[in-house]
């Protein structure tokens, strides 16, 4: 059970995503969107930020997989499936809508998070290898 915390973190994260993306949007939030000073709609920024950490959480759950390419494919596939399922779910909810640009924002967030995860993983791996090579008995 030592590794179970990884799945608990993923479950908490996915619960947060589904809560945020299925909650009806209030009028005060819509008014706030109208005054957003940037060209990118705030809704797309929220989708990008929500899906950026997803590859990291899925990556740590597939940590026992020995082949790195399988971990990469699994991480990207599961991330994209979850993003698509949240958008499809929004189509059926009242006061929510399905938008293709939301899927694009999700995909950009997943891609950015995946690249960060791979960079962090390789830095961590190199650090462990250096530590082990310098501390051999």
Coordinates of C-alpha atoms in Angstrom, one line a residue:
X1 CA 0.0 0.0 0.0
X2 CA 3.1 2.2 0.0
X3 CA 2.4 3.3 -3.5
X4 CA -1.4 3.9 -3.1
X5 CA -0.9 7.6 -2.4
X6 CA -0.3 8.1 -6.2
X7 CA -3.8 6.8 -7.0
X8 CA -5.3 8.9 -4.2
X9 CA -3.7 12.0 -5.6
X10 CA -4.9 11.2 -9.1
X11 CA -8.5 10.5 -7.8
X12 CA -8.5 13.9 -5.9
X13 CA -7.2 15.7 -9.0
X14 CA -9.8 14.1 -11.3
X15 CA -12.6 14.9 -8.8
X16 CA -11.5 18.5 -8.8
X17 CA -11.5 18.6 -12.7
X18 CA -14.9 17.0 -13.0
X19 CA -16.3 19.3 -10.3
X20 CA -15.0 22.5 -12.0
X21 CA -16.0 21.4 -15.4
X22 CA -19.5 20.2 -14.5
X23 CA -20.5 23.0 -12.2
X24 CA -23.1 25.4 -13.7
X25 CA -21.6 28.8 -14.6
X26 CA -22.9 31.7 -12.6
X27 CA -23.8 35.1 -14.0
X28 CA -21.1 36.9 -12.0
X29 CA -18.5 34.7 -13.6
X30 CA -19.9 35.5 -17.1
X31 CA -19.6 39.3 -16.2
X32 CA -16.0 38.7 -15.1
X33 CA -15.2 37.1 -18.4
X34 CA -16.4 40.2 -20.3
X35 CA -13.7 42.3 -18.6
X36 CA -10.8 39.9 -19.1
X37 CA -8.1 42.1 -20.6
X38 CA -6.4 39.4 -22.7
X39 CA -7.3 38.2 -26.2
X40 CA -7.6 34.6 -25.1
X41 CA -11.0 33.9 -23.4
X42 CA -10.6 33.1 -19.7
X43 CA -12.5 29.9 -20.2
X44 CA -9.8 28.5 -22.4
X45 CA -7.1 29.6 -19.9
X46 CA -9.0 27.7 -17.2
X47 CA -9.1 24.5 -19.4
X48 CA -5.4 24.9 -20.1
X49 CA -4.5 25.3 -16.5
X50 CA -6.8 22.4 -15.3
X51 CA -5.3 19.9 -17.7
X52 CA -1.6 20.9 -17.5
X53 CA -0.9 18.8 -14.3
X54 CA -2.8 15.7 -15.6
X55 CA 0.1 14.0 -17.4
X56 CA 2.2 14.2 -14.3
X57 CA -0.4 12.5 -12.1
X58 CA -1.0 9.8 -14.7
X59 CA 2.8 9.4 -15.2
X60 CA 3.4 8.7 -11.5
X61 CA 0.6 6.1 -11.5
X62 CA 2.3 4.2 -14.3
X63 CA 5.6 4.3 -12.6
X64 CA 6.0 0.5 -12.4
X65 CA 5.8 0.1 -16.2
X66 CA 9.3 -0.8 -17.3
X67 CA 9.1 0.4 -20.8
X68 CA 9.1 4.2 -21.1
X69 CA 7.4 4.4 -24.4
X70 CA 4.4 2.5 -23.0
X71 CA 4.2 5.0 -20.1
X72 CA 4.3 7.9 -22.6
X73 CA 1.5 6.4 -24.8
X74 CA -0.6 5.5 -21.7
X75 CA -0.1 9.0 -20.2
X76 CA -1.1 10.8 -23.4
X77 CA -4.0 8.4 -24.3
X78 CA -5.6 8.5 -20.8
X79 CA -5.2 12.3 -20.6
X80 CA -6.9 12.9 -24.0
X81 CA -9.7 10.4 -23.2
X82 CA -10.4 12.3 -20.0
X83 CA -10.4 15.6 -21.7
X84 CA -12.8 14.4 -24.4
X85 CA -15.1 12.8 -21.8
X86 CA -15.4 16.0 -19.8
X87 CA -16.4 17.9 -22.9
X88 CA -18.9 15.3 -24.0
X89 CA -20.3 15.3 -20.4
X90 CA -20.7 19.1 -20.6
X91 CA -22.8 18.7 -23.8
X92 CA -25.5 16.9 -21.7
X93 CA -25.4 19.2 -18.7
X94 CA -27.7 22.2 -18.3
X95 CA -25.9 25.6 -18.4
X96 CA -22.8 24.0 -19.8
X97 CA -21.8 23.6 -23.5
X98 CA -19.6 21.5 -25.7
X99 CA -17.0 23.6 -27.5
X100 CA -14.2 22.4 -29.8
X101 CA -12.0 25.2 -28.6
X102 CA -12.2 23.8 -25.1
X103 CA -10.8 20.5 -26.4
X104 CA -8.0 22.4 -28.2
X105 CA -7.2 24.3 -24.9
X106 CA -7.3 20.9 -23.1
X107 CA -4.9 19.4 -25.6
X108 CA -2.5 22.4 -25.3
X109 CA -2.5 22.0 -21.5
X110 CA -1.9 18.2 -21.8
X111 CA 0.9 18.7 -24.2
X112 CA 2.5 21.4 -22.1
X113 CA 2.1 19.3 -19.0
X114 CA 3.5 16.2 -20.8
X115 CA 6.6 18.0 -21.9
X116 CA 7.2 19.4 -18.4
X117 CA 6.7 15.9 -16.9
X118 CA 9.2 14.3 -19.3
X119 CA 11.8 17.1 -18.5
X120 CA 11.3 16.7 -14.8
X121 CA 11.5 12.9 -15.1
X122 CA 14.8 13.0 -17.0
X123 CA 16.3 15.5 -14.6
X124 CA 15.2 13.3 -11.7
X125 CA 16.5 10.2 -13.4
X126 CA 19.9 11.8 -14.1
X127 CA 20.2 13.1 -10.5
X128 CA 19.5 9.6 -9.1
X129 CA 22.0 8.0 -11.5
X130 CA 24.7 10.6 -10.5
X131 CA 23.9 10.0 -6.8
X132 CA 24.2 6.3 -7.1
X133 CA 27.4 6.4 -9.2
X134 CA 29.1 8.8 -6.6
X135 CA 28.0 6.8 -3.6
X136 CA 29.0 3.3 -4.6
X137 CA 30.5 1.2 -1.8

